[in-house]
Coordinates of C-alpha atoms in Angstrom, one line a residue:
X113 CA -2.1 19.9 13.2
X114 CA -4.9 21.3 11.1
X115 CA -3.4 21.8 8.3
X116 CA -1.6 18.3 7.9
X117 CA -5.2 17.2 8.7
X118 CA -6.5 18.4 5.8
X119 CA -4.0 17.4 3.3
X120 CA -5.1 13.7 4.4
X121 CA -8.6 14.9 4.1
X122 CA -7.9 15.8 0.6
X123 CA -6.1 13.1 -0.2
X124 CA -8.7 10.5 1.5
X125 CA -11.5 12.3 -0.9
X126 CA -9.7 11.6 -3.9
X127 CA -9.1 8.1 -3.4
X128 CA -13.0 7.3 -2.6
X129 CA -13.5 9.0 -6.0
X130 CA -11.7 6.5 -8.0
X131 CA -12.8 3.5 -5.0
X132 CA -16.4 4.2 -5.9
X133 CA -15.9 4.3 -9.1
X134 CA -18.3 2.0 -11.1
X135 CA -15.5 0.6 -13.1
X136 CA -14.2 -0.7 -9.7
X137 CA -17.1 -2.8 -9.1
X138 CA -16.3 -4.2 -12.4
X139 CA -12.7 -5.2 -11.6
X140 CA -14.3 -6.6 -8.7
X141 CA -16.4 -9.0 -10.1
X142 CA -13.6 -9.9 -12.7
X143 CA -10.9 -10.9 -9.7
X144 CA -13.4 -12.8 -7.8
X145 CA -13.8 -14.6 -10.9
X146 CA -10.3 -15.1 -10.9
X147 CA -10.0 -16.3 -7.8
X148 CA -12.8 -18.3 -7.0
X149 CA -14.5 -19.4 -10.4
X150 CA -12.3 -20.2 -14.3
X151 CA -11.6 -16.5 -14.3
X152 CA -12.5 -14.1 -17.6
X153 CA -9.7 -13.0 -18.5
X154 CA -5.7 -13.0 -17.2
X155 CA -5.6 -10.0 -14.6
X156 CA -2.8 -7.3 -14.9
X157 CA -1.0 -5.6 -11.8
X158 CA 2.1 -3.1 -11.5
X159 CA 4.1 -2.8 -7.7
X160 CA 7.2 -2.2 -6.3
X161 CA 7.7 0.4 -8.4
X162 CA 10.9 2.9 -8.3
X163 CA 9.0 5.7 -6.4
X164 CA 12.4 8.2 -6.6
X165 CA 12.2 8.0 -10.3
X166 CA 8.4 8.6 -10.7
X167 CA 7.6 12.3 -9.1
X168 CA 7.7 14.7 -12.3
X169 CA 4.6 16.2 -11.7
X170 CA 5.5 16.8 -7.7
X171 CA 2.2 14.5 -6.8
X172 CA 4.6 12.0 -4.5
X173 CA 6.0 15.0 -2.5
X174 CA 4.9 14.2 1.3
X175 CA 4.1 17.6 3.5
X176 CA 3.7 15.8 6.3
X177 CA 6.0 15.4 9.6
X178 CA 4.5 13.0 12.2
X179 CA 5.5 9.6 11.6
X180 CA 2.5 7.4 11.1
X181 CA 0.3 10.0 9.4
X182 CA 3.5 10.8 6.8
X183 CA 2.9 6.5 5.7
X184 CA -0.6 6.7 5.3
X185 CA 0.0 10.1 3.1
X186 CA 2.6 8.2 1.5
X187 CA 0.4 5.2 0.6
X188 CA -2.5 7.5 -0.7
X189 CA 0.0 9.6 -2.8
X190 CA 1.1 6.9 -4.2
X191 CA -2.2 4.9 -4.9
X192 CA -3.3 7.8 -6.4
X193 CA -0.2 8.1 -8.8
X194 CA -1.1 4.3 -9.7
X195 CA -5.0 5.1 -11.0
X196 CA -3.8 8.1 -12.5
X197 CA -0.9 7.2 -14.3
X198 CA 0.2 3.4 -14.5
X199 CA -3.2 1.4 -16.0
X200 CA -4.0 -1.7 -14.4
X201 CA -6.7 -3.8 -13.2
X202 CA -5.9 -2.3 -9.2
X203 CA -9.0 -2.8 -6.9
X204 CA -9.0 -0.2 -3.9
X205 CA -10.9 -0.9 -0.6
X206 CA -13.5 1.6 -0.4
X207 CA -12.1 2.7 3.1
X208 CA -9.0 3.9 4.2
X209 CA -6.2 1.5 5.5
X210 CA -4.6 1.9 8.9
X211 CA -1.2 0.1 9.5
X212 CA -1.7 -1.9 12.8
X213 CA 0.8 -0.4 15.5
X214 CA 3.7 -3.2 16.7
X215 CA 5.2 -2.9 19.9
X216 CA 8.7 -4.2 18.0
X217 CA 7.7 -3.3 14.0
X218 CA 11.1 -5.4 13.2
X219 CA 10.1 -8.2 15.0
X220 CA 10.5 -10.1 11.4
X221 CA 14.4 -10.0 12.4
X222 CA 14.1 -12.6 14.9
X223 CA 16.4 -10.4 16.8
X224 CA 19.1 -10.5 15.0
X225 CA 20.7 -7.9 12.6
X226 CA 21.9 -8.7 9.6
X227 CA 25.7 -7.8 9.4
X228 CA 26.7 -6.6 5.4
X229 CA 29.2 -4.4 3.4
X230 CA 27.0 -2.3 1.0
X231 CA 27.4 -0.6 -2.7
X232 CA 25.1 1.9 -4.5
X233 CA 25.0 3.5 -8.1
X234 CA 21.8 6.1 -7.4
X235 CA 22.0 7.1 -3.7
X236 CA 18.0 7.4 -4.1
X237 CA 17.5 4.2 -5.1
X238 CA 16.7 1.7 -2.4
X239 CA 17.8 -1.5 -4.6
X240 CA 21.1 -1.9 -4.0
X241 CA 24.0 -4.3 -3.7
X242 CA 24.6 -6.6 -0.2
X243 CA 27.7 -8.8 0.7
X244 CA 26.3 -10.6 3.5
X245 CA 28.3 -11.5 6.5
X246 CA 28.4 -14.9 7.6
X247 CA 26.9 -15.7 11.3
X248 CA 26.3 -18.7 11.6
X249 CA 29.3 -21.1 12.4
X250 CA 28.2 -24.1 15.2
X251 CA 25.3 -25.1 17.1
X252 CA 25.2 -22.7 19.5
X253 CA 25.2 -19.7 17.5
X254 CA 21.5 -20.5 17.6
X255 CA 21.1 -18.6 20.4
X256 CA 22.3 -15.3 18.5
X257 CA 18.1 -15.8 17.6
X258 CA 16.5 -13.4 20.4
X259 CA 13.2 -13.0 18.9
X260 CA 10.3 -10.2 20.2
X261 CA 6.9 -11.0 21.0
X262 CA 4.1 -10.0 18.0
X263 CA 2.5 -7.3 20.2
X264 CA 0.2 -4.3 19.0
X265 CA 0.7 -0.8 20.8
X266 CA -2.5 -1.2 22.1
X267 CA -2.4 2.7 23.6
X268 CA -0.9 4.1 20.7
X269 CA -3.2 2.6 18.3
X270 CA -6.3 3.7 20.6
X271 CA -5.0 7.4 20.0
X272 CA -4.2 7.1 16.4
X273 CA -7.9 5.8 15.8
X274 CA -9.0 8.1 17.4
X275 CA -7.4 10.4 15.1
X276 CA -8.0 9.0 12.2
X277 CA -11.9 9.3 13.1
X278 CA -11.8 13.1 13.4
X279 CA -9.4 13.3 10.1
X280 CA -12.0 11.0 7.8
X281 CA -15.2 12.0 9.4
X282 CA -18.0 12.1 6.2
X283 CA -15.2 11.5 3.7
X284 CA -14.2 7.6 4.2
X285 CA -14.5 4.7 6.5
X286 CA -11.4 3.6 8.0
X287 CA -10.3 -0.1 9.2
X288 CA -7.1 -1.8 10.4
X289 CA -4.6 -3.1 7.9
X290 CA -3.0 -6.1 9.9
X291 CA 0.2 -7.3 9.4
X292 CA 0.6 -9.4 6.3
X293 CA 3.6 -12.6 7.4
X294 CA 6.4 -13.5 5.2
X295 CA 6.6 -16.8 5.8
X296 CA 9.8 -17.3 3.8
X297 CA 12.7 -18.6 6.0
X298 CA 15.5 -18.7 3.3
X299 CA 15.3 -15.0 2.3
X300 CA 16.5 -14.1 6.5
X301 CA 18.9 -17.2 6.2
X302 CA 20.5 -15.9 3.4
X303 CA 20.9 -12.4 4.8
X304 CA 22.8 -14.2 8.0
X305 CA 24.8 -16.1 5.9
X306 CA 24.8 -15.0 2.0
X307 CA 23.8 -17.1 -0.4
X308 CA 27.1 -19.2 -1.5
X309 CA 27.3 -19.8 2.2
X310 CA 24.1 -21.5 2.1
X311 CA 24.7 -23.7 -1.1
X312 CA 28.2 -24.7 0.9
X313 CA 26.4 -25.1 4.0
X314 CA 23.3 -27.3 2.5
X315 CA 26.0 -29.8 1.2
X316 CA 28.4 -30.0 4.2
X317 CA 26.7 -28.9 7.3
X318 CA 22.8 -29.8 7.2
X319 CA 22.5 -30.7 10.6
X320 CA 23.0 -27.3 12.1
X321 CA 20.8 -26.1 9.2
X322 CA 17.8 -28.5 10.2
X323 CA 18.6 -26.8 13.2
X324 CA 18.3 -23.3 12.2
X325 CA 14.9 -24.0 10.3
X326 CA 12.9 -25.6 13.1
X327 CA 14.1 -23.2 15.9
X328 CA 12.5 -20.4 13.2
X329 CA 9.5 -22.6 12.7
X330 CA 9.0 -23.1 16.0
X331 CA 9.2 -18.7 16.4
X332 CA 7.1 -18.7 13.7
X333 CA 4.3 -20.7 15.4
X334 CA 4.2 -18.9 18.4
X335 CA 3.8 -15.5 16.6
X336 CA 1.0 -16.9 14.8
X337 CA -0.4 -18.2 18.4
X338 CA 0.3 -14.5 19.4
X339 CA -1.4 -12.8 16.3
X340 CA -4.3 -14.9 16.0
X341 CA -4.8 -14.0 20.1
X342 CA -4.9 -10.3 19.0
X343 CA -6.9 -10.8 15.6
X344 CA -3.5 -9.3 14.1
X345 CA -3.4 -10.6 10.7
X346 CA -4.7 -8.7 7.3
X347 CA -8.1 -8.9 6.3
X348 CA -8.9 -6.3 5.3
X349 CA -6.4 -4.9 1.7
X350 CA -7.4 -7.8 -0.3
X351 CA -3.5 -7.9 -1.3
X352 CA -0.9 -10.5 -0.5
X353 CA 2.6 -10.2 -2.3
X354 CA 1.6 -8.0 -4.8
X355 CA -1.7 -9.5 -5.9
X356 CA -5.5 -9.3 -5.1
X357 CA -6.7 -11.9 -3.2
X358 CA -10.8 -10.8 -3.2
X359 CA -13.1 -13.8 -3.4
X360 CA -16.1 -11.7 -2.8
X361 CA -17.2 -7.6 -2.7
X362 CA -15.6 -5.6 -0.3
X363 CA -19.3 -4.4 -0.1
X364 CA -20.4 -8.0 1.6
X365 CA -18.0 -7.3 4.3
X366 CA -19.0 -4.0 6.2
X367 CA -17.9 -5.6 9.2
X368 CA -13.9 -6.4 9.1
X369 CA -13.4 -10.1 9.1
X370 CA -11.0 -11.1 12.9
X371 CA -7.5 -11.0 11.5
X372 CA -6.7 -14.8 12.3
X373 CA -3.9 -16.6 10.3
X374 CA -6.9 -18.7 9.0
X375 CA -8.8 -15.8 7.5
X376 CA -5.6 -14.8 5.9
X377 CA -3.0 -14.8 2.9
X378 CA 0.9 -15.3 3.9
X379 CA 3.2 -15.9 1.2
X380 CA 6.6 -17.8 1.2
X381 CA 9.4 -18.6 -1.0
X382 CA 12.7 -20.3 -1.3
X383 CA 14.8 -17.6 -3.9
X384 CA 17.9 -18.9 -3.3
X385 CA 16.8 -22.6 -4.1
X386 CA 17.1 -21.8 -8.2
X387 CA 20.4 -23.2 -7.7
X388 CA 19.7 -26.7 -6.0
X389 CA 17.8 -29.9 -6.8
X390 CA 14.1 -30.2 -5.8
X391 CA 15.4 -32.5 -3.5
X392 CA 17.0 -29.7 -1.7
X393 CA 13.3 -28.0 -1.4
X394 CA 11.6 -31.5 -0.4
X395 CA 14.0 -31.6 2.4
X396 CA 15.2 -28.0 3.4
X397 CA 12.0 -26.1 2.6
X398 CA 8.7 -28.6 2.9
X399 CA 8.6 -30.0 6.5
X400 CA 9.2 -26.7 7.5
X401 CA 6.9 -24.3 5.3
X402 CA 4.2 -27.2 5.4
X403 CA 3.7 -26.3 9.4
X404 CA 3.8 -22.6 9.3
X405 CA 1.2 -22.4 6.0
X406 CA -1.4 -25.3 7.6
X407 CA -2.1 -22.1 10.3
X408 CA -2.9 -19.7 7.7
X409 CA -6.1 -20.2 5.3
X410 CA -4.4 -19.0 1.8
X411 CA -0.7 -19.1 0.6
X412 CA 1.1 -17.4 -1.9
X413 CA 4.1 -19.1 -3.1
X414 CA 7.3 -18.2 -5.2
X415 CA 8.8 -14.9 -5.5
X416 CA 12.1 -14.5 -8.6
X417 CA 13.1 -17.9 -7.9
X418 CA 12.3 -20.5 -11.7
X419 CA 9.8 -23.5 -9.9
X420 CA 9.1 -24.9 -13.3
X421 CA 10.7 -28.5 -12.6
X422 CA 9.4 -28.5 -9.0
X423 CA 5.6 -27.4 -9.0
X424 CA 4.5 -30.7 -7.7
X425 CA 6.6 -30.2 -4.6
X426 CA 4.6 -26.8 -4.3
X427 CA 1.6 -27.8 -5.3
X428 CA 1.7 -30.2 -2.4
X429 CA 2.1 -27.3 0.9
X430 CA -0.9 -26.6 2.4
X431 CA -3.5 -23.7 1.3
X432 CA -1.4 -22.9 -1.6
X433 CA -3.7 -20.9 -4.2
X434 CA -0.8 -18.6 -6.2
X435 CA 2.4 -19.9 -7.4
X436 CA 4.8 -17.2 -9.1
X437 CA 6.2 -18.0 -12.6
X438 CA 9.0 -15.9 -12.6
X439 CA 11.0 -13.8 -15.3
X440 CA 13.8 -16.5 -15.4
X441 CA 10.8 -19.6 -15.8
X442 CA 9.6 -21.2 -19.5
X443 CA 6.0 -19.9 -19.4
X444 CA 4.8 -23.2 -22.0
X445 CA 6.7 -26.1 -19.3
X446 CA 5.2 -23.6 -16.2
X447 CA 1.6 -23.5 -17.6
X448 CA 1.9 -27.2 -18.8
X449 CA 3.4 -28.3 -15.3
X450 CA 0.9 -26.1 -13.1
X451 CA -2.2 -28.3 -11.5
X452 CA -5.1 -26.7 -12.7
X453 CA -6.5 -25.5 -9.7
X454 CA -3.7 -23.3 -9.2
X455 CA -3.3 -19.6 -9.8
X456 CA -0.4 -18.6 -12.4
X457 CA 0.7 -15.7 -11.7
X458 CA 3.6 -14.7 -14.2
X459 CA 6.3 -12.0 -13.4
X460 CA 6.7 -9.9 -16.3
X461 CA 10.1 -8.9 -16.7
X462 CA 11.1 -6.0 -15.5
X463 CA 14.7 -5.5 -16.9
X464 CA 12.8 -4.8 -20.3
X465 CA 10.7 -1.9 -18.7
X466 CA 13.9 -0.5 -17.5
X467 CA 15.8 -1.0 -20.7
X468 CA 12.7 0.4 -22.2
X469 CA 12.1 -2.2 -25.3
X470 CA 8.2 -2.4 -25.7
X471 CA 8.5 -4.8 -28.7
X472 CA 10.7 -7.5 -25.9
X473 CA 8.0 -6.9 -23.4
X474 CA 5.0 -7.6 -25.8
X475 CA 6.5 -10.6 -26.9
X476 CA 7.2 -11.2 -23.1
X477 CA 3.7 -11.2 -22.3
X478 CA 2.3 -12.7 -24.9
X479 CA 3.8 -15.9 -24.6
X480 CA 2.9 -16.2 -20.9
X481 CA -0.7 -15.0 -21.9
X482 CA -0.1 -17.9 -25.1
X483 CA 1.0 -21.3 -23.0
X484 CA -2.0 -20.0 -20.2
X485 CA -4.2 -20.2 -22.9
X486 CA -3.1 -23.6 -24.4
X487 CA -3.3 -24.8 -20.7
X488 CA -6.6 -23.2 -19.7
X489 CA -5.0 -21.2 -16.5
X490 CA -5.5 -19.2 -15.1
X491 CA -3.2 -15.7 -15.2
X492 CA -2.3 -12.9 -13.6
X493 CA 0.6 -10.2 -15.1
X494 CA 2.2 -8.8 -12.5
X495 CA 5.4 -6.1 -12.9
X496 CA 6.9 -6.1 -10.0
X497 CA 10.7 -5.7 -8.3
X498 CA 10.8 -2.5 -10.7
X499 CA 14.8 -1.0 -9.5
X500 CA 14.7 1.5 -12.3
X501 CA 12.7 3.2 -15.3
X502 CA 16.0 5.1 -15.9
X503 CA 13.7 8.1 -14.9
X504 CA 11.1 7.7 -17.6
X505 CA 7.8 7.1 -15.5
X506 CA 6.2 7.1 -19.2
X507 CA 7.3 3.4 -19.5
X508 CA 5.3 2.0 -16.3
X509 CA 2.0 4.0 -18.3
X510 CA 3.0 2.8 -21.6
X511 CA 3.3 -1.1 -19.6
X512 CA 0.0 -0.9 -18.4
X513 CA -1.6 0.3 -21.3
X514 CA 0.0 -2.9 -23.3
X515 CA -1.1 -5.1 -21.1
X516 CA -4.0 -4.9 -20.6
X517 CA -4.8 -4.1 -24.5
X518 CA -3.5 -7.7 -24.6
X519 CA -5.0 -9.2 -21.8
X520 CA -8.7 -7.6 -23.0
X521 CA -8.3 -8.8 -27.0

């Protein structure tokens, strides 16, 4: 209806403010650097933030009802709140994103549903506790895996572009935001069989394991076949698992790139494997991440999981460009152990936001931003996984402002 139409309106003229922003062009210039070149100086991002906790000032509150149209509001609130409140060195496309339309949107399940018991301290908070539920027993519970094709709503996406031209007209451009793959296989194994399953299962049962891993690889494939047939894939946020990807100005790409695998990011990880050998990820996690990244043309790898005493196992997957030093990883033996062509990209830690001890999370970052230096990496900051500020959004501004304060001296 009108009206809802011109709350987007609104909202879509005060993003292009701060996306034509000169200052932007300036971040622009200092991630391509990043990315492409020895970089300036290490880049700071904050996501996956605790959106319940954050609305003081009422900015977050959604108006609208339709479905689709109450995500994109969502996302603009909340990009707004970012380059408002929460400093950084965030990069916004100068159009506005449109979330492709899947025929199955959960077709990441591979058809099955995870089966869990549940338990929650802040009923608004979406970080909670999971006993998973084992499914897994023999062979032929393989064919519990009923997997839906990668499909877009074709029809539906026709109408909602349609749309979407009559909402933005003279305000902003708008273009496709294609689906960005998670490529990790361990994270939806571990949901089907919780974690100490999987430690018991790598050691007794491998073989149905092996099993388990190529019948996913092979799904994998054929969704990337089916994607690349549909130009499916993101090209167009210049953000894969929390950070940017740009090698060049948005402004050098008025037409969208096709959304193939190998004009895109995908990112993959292995969380559970901090509690095995690398020869657990050479032979449970290689052979089969190794075929699903050769299809795409950049990888982000690592997520919470410590890769210090295995980086030459990562740095040997295909199109890897980003590997995550997380919060429980030695920055000095990470930066040290990191072949230099590789991103850093360091995980500041976010229990000390939440406990909200700004003399830990200097320290924190300065070490990271110390052993990159010794090294000559390259590094990104990037706060992430944030379950809790304990309600004082203050902190995430007060982050920001450290950081890059650091980062810039």
């Amino acid at each position: 209806n009108a009206k809802e139409a011109n709350v987007l309106r609104d909202l879509a003229q005060q993003y292009m403010e701060f996306a034509v922003r000169p200052q932007q062009r300036e971040l622009e210039k200092l991630w391509i650097a990043h990315n492409t070149g020895s970089g300036v100086r290490p880049m700071v991002l904050v996501d996956q933030i605790p959106w319940h906790e954050m609305n003081a000032d009422g900015s977050l509150t959604t108006v609208i009802t339709a479905p689709y149209w109450k995500e994109v509001e969502t996302s603009l609130r909340q990009t707004l709140y970012k380059m408002r409140f929460i400093p950084s060195d965030l990069v916004l496309p100068p159009y506005i994103l449109l979330p492709r339309i899947l025929k199955d949107p959960f077709f990441r399940t591979f058809g099955l549903k995870v089966q869990e018991h549940t338990a929650q301290t802040d009923i608004h908070n979406s970080v909670i506790s999971h006993s998973y539920i084992k499914q897994f027993e023999a062979m032929e519970d393989l064919e519990k895996l009923n997997p839906s094709d990668l499909c877009a709503d074709t029809a539906q996406e026709q109408e909602i572009w349609e749309e979407a031209q009559r909402i933005f007209e003279g305000i902003a451009p708008i273009r496709w935001q294609g689906v960005m793959m998670h490529s990790g296989l361990w994270d939806t194994i571990s949901e089907w069989q919780g974690v100490e399953e999987c430690c018991y299962m790598l050691l007794d049962e491998p073989e149905p394991l092996h099993a388990l891993l190529g019948r996913m690889t092979d799904i994998m494939l054929k969704w990337i076949d089916q994607g690349n047939a549909q130009g499916l894939f993101d090209t167009a946020s210049g953000i894969c698992h929390c950070s940017h990807t740009l090698v060049k100005p948005f402004s050098e790409t008025p037409d969208p790139l096709p959304g193939t695998s190998a004009n895109s990011w995908t990112f993959g990880m292995a969380q559970l494997f901090i509690a095995v050998s690398p020869d657990v990820t050479k032979e449970f996690e290689l052979p089969y991440a190794s075929r699903i990244f050769e299809r795409f043309g950049n990888v982000y790898y690592g997520c919470c999981e410590k890769l210090d005493d295995r980086l030459d196992l990562v740095a040997s997957l295909p199109h890897v460009r980003k590997v995550s030093c997380s919060p429980w990883s030695d920055p000095k033996h990470f930066a040290a152990s990191l072949p230099e062509q590789l991103v850093m990209s360091f995980k500041a830690n976010p229990a000390l936001i939440g406990a909200g001890d700004m003399d830990a999370v200097r320290e924190n970052l300065q070490g990271a931003i110390n052993a990159a230096r010794r090294e000559n990496r390259r590094l990104e900051i990037i706060l992430k996984d944030i379950s809790t500020v304990q309600y004082h959004p203050e902190r995430l501004t007060e982050f920001g402002k450290t950081a890059l304060e650091m980062v810039q001296n």
